[in-house]
Short mmCIF file of C-alpha atoms in Angstrom, two decimals:
data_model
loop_
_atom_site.label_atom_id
_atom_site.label_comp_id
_atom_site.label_asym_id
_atom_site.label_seq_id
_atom_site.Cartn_x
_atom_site.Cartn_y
_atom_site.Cartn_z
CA UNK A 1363 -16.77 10.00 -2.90
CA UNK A 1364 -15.68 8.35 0.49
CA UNK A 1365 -14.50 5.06 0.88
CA UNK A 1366 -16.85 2.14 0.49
CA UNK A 1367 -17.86 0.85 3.78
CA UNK A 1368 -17.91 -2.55 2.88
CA UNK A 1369 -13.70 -2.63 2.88
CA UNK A 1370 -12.89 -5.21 5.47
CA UNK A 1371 -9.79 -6.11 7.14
CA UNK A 1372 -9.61 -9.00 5.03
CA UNK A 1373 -9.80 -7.21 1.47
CA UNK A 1374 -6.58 -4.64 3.48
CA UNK A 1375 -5.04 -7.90 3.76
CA UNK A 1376 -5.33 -9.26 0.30
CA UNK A 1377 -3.69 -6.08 -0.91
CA UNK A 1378 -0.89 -6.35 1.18
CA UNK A 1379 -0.25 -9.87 -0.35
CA UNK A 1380 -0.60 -8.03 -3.90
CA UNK A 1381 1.76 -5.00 -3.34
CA UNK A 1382 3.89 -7.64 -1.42
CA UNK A 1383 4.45 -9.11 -5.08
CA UNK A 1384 4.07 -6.40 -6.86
CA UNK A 1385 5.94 -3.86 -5.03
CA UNK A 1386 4.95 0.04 -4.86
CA UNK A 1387 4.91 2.39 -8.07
CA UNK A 1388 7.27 5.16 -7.27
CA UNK A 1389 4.42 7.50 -7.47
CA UNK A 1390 2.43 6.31 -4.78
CA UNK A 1391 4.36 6.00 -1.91
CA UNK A 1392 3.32 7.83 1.16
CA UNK A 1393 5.64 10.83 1.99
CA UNK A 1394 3.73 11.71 5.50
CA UNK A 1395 2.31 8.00 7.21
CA UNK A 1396 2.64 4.45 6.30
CA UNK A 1397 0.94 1.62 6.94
CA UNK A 1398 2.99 -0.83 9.43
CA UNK A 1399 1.82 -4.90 8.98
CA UNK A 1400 4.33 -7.50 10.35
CA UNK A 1401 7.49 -5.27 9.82
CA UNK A 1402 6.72 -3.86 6.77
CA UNK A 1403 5.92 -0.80 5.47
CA UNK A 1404 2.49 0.73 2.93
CA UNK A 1405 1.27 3.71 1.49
CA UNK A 1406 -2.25 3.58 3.05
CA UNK A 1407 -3.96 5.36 0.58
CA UNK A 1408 -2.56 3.13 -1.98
CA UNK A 1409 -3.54 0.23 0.22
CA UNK A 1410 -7.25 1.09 0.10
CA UNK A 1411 -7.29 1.95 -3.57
CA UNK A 1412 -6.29 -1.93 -4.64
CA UNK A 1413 -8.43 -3.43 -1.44
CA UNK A 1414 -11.51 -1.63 -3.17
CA UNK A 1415 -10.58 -4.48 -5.92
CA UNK A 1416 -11.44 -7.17 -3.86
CA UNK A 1417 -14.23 -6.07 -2.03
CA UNK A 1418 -15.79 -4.17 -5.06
CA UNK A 1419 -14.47 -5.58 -8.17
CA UNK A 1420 -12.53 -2.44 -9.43
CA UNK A 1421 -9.25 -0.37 -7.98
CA UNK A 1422 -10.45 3.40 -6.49
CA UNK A 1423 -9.29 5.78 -8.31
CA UNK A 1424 -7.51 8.00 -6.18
CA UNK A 1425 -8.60 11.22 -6.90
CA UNK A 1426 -12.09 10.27 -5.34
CA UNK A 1427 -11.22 9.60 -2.05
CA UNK A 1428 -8.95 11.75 0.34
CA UNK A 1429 -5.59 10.12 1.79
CA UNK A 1430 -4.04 11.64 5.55
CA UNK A 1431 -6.59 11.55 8.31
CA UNK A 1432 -9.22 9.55 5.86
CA UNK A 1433 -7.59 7.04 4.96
CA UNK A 1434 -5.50 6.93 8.22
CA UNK A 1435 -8.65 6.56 10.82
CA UNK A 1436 -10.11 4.11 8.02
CA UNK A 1437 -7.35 1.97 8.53
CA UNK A 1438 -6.98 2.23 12.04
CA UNK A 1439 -10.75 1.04 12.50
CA UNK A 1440 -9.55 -2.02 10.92
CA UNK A 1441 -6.87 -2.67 13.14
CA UNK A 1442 -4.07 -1.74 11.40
CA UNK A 1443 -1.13 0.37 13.07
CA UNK A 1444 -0.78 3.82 11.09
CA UNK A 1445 2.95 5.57 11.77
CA UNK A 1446 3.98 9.11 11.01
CA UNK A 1447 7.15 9.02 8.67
CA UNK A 1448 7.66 12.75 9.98
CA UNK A 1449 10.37 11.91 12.35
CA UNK A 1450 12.35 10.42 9.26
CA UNK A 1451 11.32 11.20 6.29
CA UNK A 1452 14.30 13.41 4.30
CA UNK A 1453 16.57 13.24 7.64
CA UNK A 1454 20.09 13.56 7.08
CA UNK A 1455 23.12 12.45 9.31
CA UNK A 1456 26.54 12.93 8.76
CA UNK A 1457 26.99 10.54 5.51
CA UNK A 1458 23.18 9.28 5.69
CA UNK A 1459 19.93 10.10 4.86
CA UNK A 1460 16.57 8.46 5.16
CA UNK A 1461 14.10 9.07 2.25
CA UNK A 1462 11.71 7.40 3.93
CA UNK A 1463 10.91 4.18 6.60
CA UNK A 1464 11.82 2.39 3.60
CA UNK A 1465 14.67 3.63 2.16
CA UNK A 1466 17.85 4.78 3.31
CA UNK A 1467 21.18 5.99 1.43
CA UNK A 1468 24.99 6.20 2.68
CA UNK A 1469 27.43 7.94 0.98
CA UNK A 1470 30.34 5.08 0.56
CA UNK A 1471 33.42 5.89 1.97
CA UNK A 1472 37.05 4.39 3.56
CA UNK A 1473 35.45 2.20 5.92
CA UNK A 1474 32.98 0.66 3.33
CA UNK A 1475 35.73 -0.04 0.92
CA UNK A 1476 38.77 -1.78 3.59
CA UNK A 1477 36.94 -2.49 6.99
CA UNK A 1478 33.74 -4.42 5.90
CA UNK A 1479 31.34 -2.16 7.50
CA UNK A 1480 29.95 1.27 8.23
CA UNK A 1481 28.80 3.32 11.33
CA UNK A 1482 25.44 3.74 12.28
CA UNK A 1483 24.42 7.27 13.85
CA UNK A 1484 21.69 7.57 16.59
CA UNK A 1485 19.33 9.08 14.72
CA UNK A 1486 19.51 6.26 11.98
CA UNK A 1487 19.46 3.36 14.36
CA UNK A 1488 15.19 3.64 14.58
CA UNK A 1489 15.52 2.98 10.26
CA UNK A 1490 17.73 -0.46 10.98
CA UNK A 1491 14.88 -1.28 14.33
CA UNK A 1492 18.18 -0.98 16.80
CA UNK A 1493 17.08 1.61 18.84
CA UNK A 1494 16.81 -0.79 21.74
CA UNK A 1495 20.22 -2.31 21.57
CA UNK A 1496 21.99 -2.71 24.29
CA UNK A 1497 25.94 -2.74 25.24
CA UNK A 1498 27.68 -5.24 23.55
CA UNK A 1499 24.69 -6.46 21.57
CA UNK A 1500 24.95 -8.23 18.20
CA UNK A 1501 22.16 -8.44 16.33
CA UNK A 1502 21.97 -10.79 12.55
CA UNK A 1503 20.22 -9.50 9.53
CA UNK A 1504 20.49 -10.14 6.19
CA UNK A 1505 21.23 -8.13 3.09
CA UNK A 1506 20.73 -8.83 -0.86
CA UNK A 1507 23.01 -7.46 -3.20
CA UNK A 1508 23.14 -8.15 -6.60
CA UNK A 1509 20.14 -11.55 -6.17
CA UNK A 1510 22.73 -13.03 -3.76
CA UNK A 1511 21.92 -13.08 0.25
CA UNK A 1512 24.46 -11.98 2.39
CA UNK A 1513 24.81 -12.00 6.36
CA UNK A 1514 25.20 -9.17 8.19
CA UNK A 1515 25.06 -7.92 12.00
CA UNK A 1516 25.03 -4.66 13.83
CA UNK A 1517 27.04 -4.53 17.14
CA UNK A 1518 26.82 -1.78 19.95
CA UNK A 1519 30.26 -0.40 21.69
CA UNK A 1520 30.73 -1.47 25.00
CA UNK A 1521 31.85 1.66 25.59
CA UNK A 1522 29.94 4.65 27.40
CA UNK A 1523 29.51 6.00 24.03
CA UNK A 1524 27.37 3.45 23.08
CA UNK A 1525 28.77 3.63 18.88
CA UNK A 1526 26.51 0.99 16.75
CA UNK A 1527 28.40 -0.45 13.93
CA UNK A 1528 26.89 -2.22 10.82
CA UNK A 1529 29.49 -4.93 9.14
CA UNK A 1530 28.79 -7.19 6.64
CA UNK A 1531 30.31 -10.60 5.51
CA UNK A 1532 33.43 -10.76 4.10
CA UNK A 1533 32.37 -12.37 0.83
CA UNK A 1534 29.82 -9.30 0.26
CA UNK A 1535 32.80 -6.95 0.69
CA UNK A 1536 34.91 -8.82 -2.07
CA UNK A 1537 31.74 -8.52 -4.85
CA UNK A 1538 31.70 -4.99 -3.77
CA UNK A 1539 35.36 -4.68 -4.41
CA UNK A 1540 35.43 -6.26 -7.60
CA UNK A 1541 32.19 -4.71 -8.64
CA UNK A 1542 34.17 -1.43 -7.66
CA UNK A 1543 37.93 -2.04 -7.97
CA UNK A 1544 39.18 1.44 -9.12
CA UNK A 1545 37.55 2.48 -5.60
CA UNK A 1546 39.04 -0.02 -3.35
CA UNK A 1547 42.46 0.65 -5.14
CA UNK A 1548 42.29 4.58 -4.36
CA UNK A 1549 41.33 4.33 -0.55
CA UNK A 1550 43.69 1.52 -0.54
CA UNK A 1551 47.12 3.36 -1.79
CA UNK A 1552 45.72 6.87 -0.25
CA UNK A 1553 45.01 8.08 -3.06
CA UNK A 1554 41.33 8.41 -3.09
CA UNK A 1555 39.74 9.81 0.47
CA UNK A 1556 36.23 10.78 -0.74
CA UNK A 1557 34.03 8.35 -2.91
CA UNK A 1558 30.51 9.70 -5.25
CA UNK A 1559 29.27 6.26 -4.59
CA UNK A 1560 26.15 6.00 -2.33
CA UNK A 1561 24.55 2.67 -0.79
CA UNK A 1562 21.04 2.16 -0.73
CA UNK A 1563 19.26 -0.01 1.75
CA UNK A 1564 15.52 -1.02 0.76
CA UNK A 1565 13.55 -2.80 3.82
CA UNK A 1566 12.57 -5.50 3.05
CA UNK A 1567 11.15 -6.69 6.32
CA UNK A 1568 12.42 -5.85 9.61
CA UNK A 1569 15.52 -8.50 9.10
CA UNK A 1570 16.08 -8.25 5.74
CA UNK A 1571 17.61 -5.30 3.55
CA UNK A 1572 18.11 -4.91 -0.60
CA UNK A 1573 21.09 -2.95 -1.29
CA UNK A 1574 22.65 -1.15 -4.23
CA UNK A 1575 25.52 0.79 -5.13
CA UNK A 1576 24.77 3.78 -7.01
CA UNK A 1577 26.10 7.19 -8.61
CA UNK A 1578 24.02 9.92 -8.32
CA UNK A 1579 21.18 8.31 -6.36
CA UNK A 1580 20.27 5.80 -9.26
CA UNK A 1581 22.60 3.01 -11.39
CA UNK A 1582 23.97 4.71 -14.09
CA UNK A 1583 22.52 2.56 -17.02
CA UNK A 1584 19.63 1.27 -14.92
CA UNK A 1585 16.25 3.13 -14.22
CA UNK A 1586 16.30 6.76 -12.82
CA UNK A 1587 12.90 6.76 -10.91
CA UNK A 1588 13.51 10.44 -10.36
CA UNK A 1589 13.22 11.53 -13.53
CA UNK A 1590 10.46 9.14 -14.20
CA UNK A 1591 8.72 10.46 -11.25
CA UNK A 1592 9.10 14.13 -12.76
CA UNK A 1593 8.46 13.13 -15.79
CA UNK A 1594 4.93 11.67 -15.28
CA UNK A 1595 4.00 14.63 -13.13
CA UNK A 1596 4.73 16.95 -15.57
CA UNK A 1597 2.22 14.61 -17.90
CA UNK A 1598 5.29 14.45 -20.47
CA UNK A 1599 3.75 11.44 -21.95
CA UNK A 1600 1.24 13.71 -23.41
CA UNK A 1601 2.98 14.14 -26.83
CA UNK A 1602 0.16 15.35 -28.80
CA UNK A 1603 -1.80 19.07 -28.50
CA UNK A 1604 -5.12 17.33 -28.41
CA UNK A 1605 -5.36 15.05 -25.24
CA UNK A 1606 -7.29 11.49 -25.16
CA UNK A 1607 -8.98 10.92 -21.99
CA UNK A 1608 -7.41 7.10 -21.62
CA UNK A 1609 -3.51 6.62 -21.57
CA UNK A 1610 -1.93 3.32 -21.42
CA UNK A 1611 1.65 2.91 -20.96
CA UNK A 1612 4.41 0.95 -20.10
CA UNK A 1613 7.73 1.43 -18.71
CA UNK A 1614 10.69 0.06 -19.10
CA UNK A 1615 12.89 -1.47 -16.15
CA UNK A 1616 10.63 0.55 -13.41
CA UNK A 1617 11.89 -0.84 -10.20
CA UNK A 1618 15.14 -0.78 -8.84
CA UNK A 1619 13.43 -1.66 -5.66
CA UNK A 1620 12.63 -5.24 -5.90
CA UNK A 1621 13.18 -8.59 -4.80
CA UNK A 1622 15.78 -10.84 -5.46
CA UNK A 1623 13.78 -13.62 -6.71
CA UNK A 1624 12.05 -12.19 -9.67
CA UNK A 1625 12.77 -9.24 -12.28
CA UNK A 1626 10.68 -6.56 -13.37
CA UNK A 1627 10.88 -6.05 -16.85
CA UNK A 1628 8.15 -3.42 -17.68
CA UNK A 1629 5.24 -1.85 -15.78
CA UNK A 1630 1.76 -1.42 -17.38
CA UNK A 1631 -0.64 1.78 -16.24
CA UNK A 1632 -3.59 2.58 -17.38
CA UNK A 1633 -4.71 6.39 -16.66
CA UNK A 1634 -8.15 7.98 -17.11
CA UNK A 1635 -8.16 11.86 -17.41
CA UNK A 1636 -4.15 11.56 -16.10
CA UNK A 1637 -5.08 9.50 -12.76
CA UNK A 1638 -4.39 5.89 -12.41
CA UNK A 1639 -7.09 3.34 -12.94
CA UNK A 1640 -5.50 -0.10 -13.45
CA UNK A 1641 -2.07 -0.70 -13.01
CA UNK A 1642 0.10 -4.29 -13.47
CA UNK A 1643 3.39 -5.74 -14.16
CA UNK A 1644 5.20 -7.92 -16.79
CA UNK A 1645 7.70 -10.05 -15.36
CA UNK A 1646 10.33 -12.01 -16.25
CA UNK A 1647 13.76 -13.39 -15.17
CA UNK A 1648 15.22 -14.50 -18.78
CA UNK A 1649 13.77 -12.84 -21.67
CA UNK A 1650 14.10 -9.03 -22.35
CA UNK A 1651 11.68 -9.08 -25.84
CA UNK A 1652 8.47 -8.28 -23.28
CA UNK A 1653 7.49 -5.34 -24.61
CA UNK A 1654 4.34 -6.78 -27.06
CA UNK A 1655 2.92 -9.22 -23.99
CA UNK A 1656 3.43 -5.13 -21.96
CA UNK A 1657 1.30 -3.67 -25.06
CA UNK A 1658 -1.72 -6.72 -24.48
CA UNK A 1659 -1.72 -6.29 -20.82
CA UNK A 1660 -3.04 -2.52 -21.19
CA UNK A 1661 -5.40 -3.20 -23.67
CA UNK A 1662 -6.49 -6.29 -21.75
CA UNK A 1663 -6.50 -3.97 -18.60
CA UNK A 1664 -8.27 -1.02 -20.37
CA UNK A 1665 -10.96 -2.77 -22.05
CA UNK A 1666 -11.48 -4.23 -18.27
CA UNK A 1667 -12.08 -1.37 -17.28
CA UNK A 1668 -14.50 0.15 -19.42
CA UNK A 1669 -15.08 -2.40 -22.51
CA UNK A 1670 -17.05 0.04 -24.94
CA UNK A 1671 -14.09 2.19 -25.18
CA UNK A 1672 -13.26 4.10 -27.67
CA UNK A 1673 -10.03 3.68 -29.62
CA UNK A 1674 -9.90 7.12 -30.72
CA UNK A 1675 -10.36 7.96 -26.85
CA UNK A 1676 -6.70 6.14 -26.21
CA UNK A 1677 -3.48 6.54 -26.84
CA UNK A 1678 -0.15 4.01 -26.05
CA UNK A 1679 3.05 5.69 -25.07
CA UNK A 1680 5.82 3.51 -24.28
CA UNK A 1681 8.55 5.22 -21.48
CA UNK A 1682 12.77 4.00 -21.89
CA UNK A 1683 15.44 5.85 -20.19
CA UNK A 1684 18.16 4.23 -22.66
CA UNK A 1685 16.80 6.03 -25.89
CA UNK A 1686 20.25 7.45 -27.54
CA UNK A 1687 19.54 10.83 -28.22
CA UNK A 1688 15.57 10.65 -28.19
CA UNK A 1689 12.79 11.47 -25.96
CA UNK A 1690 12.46 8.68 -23.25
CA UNK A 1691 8.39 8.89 -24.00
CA UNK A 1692 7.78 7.44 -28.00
CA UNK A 1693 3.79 6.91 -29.03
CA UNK A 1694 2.74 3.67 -30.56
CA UNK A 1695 2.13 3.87 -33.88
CA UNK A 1696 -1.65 4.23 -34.49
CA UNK A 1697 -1.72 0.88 -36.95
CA UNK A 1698 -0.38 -1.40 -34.40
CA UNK A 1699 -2.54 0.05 -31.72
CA UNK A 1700 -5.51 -0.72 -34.12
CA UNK A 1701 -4.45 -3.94 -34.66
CA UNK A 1702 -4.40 -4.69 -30.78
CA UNK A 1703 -7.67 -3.37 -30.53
CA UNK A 1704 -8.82 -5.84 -33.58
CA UNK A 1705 -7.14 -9.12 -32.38
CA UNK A 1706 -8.30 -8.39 -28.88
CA UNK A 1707 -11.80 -7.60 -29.99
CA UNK A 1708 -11.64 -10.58 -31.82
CA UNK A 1709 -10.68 -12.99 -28.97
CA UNK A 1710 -13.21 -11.15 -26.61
CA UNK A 1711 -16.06 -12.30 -29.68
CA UNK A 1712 -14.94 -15.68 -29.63
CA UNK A 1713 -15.08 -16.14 -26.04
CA UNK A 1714 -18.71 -14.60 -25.83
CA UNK A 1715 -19.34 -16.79 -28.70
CA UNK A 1716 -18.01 -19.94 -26.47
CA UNK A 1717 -19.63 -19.09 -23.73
CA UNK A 1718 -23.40 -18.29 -25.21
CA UNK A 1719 -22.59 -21.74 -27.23
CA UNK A 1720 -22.61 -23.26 -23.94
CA UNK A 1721 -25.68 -21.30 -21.96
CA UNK A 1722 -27.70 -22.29 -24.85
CA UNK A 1723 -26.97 -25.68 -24.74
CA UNK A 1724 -27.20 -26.25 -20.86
CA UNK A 1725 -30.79 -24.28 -21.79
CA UNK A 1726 -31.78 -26.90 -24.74
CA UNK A 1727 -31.80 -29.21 -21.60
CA UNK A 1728 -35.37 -28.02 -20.63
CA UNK A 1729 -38.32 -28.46 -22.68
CA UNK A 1730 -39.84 -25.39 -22.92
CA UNK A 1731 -36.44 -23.89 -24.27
CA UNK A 1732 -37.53 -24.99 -27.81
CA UNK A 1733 -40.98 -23.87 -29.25
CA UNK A 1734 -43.02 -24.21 -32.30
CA UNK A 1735 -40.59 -26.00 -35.42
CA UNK A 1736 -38.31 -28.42 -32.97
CA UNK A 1737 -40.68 -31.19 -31.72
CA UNK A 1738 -37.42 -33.33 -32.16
CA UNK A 1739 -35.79 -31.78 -28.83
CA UNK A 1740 -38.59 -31.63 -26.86
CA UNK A 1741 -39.30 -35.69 -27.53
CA UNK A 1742 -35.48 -36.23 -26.95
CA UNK A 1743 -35.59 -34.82 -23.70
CA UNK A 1744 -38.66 -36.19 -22.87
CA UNK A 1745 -37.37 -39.74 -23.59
CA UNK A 1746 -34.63 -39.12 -21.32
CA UNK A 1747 -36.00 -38.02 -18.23
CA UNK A 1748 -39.16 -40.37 -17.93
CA UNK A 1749 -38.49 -42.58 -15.43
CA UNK A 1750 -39.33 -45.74 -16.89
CA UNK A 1751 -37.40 -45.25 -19.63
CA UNK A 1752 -34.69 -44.03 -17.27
CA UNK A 1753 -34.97 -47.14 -14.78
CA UNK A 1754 -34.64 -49.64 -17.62
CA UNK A 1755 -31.82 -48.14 -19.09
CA UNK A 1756 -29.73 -48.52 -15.97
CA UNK A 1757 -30.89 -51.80 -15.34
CA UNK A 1758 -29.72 -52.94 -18.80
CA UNK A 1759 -26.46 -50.59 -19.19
CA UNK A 1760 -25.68 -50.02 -15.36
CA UNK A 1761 -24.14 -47.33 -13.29
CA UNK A 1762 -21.00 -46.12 -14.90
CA UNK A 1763 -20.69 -43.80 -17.81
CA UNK A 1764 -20.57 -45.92 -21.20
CA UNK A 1765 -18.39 -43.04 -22.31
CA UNK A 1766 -15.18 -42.74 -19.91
CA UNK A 1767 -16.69 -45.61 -17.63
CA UNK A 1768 -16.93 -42.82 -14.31
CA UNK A 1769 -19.00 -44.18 -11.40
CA UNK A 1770 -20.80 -41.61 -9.05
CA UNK A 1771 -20.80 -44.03 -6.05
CA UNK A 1772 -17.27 -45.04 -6.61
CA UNK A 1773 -16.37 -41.46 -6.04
CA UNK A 1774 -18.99 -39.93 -3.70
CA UNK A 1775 -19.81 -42.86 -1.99
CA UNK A 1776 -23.41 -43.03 -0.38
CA UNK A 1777 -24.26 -39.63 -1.90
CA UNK A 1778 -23.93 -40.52 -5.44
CA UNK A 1779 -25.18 -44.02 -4.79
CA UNK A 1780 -28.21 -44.60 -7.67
CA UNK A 1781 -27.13 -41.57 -9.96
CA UNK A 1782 -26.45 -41.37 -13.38
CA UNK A 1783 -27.80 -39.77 -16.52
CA UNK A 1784 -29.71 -41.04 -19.34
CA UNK A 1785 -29.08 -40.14 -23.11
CA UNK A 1786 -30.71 -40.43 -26.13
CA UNK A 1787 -28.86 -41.76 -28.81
CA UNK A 1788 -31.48 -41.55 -32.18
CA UNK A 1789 -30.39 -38.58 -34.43
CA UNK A 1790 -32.37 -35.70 -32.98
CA UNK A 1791 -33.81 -34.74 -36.72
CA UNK A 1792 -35.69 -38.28 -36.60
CA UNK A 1793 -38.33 -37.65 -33.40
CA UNK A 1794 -40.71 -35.47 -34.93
CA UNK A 1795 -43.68 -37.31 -33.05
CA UNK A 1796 -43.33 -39.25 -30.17
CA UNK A 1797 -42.22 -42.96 -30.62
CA UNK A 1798 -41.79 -46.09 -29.27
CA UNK A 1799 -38.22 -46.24 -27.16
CA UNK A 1800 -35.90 -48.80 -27.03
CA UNK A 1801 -33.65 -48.69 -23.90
CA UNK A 1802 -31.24 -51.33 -24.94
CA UNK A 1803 -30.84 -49.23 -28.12
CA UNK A 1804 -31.70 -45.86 -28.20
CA UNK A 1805 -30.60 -45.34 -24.37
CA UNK A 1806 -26.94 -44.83 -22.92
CA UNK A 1807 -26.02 -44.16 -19.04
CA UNK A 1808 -23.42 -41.10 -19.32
CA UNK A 1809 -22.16 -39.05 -16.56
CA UNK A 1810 -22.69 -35.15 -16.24
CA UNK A 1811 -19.83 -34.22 -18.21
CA UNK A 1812 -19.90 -36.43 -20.77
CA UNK A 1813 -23.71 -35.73 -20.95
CA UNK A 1814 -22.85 -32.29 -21.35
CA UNK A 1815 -20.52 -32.56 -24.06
CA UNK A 1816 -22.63 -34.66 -25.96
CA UNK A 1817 -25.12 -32.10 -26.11
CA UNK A 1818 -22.85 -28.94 -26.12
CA UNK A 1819 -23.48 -28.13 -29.86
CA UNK A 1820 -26.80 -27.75 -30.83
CA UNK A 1821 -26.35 -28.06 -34.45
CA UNK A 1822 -24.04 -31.59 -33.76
CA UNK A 1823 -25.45 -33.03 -31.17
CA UNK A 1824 -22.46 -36.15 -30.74
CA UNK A 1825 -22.14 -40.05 -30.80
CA UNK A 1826 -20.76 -41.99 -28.07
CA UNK A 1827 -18.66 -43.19 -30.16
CA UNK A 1828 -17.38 -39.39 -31.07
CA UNK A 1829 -17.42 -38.54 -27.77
CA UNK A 1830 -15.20 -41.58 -26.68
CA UNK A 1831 -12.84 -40.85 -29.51
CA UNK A 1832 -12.22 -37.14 -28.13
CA UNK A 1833 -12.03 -38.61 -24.84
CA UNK A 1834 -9.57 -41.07 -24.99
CA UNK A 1835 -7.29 -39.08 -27.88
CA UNK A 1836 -6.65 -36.83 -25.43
CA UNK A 1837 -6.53 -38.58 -22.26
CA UNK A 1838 -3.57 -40.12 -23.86
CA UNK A 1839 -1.31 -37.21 -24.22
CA UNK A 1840 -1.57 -36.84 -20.56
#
């Protein structure tokens, strides 16, 4: 499969907006060429699999379409600037290293601790977009540690060996101290001259920088997206010998990589035969007890997908780092995922049943809808739409709905000058042969919606006066 042709530049965009909020799963960033869109940078073969959504209704699944040159020259096409990560990617430098345009770590030492700050080598200036700097230059960003915005500024030596600095404010440098006191003490009082705390700076944009402290490239206590990464790859979430072809699961905590204005509290996948199909996130900044809204989500994102499915063909497995002394992959338990299946099933039948409810009823509008046995609709209908009949009711009852008193001029002006609808009143089970029709009587003047709702049940076909008493109960709680 290639990709579909009819991906334009404004489905690309739309999925920029999406991973924009969403962020990028660990597993599909782009280890050779990103994407580059107003200082930012994307996977591009990730890109393409969740603009397929909007232009075709579904996200590709990426094992049927290749990545590198065809997704690269697909892009392109479009517009979009492609760069090579090559120059960067797993570059080291003195106490850095780049992992990739997006991510960069420094081992913390002396100068991060008591001077505010940290140098910047030349080969890491092109990560931080300083490579143009010139002598003397200061240049503003901003960095977010711990939710909480900090400023920040590079400056470049005057000097012939042109040294770039990074420094940050002073009230950054006190959380880091008191996040870290047992640190600052030891390069303080001598004591301490090498640190196994790293910094990690996440681009944001090209002005604007996460950053965490970490041991041993992750948060000790927080997520280790390397041995979630391994994990998944080595399909550890398979904990049975006999396979199912569908796999939903969540994880726990999967970003450390995030924003500062909203938490990730689980991440939902959905795999078919171990590749990614659907994909979506859980969020929330106050409550931790997310795990049953992360269980919906999958079925709600599986049945999507393919609604005949299967429940033997799918199994839940639910991923958390903190287990004490327990496998960070646990199954659900095949009774509650039954009983997901049920309730969801359940709500899917009711909706259909809502929704047929109402195609039947806006079909019981035209006469031929109702044959041999139901003269009564066909004469109700009739009654309605004759024109005479239609022409005295308004004259007698006017132009605004004798339910919730709407007036189609009022609102549309000259186009809805003259409009309303006419309704029957008589009970329906009464016109078995045509009759004689009084508009003052058996006529009303009802808008569209109210029209509709009179008629939406087939079997209880309403009163004005029901109808009114609906409307108004509730317009009052608003």
């Amino acid at each position: 499969m290639t990709i579909p042709k009819n991906i334009k530049t404004e489905h690309v965009l739309r999925a920029l907006s999406e991973i924009d909020n969403h962020r990028i799963p660990d597993e599909r960033n782009s280890t050779k060429f990103n994407l580059l869109y107003e200082g930012r940078y994307y996977p591009p073969k990730y890109v393409l699999t969740i603009a397929n959504k909007y232009a075709n209704g579904h996200e590709l699944i990426p094992s049927e379409f290749s990545g590198g040159k065809e997704s690269n020259s697909y892009l392109s096409d479009l517009g979009f600037e492609i760069i090579s990560n090559e120059r960067e990617h797993d570059l080291g430098n003195h106490s850095w290293t780049i992992l990739s345009p997006i991510v960069a770590i420094k081992e913390m030492d002396k100068s991060s601790f008591l001077h505010k700050g940290t140098g910047i080598p030349v080969d890491i200036r092109r990560f931080f977009e300083i490579e143009n700097m010139e002598k003397g230059e200061k240049r503003s960003t901003t960095f977010i540690y711990n939710d909480t915005q900090f400023e920040a500024h590079f400056i470049m030596d005057r000097t012939e060996s042109q040294r770039t600095r990074l420094f940050w404010a002073g009230n950054m440098a006190e959380a880091i101290r008191g996040h870290f006191p047992v640190q600052y003490e030891g390069f303080k009082d001598g004591t301490l001259t090498q640190s196994k705390l790293k910094m990690k700076f996440t681009k944001y944009s090209d002005n604007e920088y996460g950053v965490e402290i970490m041991k041993n490239w992750y948060v000790p206590g927080e997520f280790d997206y390397i041995s979630y990464n391994s994990s998944f790859s080595n399909k550890e979430y398979v904990k049975r010998k006999q396979e199912t072809k569908y796999y939903i699961l969540t994880v726990k905590n999967p970003e450390n990589i995030k924003p500062p204005y909203q938490k990730i509290i689980y991440r939902v996948i959905v795999l078919k035969n171990h590749q990614i199909i659907k994909s979506d996130y859980v969020y929330d900044r106050n409550h931790k007890n997310l795990l049953t809204p992360a269980k919906e989500m999958g079925i709600s994102l599986l049945l999507e997908y393919v609604p005949s499915v299967s429940i033997d063909d799918v199994t839940m497995v639910h991923y958390k780092q903190d287990r004490p002394n327990a496998d960070a992959w646990q199954n659900e338990k095949a009774e509650v995922l039954q009983d997901l299946f049920d309730r969801y099933k359940a709500l899917q039948n009711e909706q259909l049943e809502t929704v047929s409810n109402d195609i039947e009823s806006e079909l019981a509008e035209d006469d031929d809808y109702y044959q041999d046995g139901a003269v009564r609709y066909y004469y109700g209908k009739r009654y309605e739409r004759n024109p005479i009949n239609r022409q005295k009711a308004i004259e007698i009852h006017g132009l605004s709905c004798m339910a919730c008193g709407f007036n189609f001029e009022e609102v549309y002006g000259e186009h809805g000058k003259d409009f309303i609808e006419v309704h029957h009143v008589k009970q329906l089970s009464t016109l078995k042969e045509e009759m004689d029709i009084n508009p003052a009587e058996d006529l009303v003047t009802l808008c569209s919606n109210c029209h509709r709702m009179v008629h939406r049940s087939r079997d209880n076909v309403l009163s004005i006066e029901e109808l009114k008493t609906f409307f108004f109960s509730n317009k009052g709680r608003k």
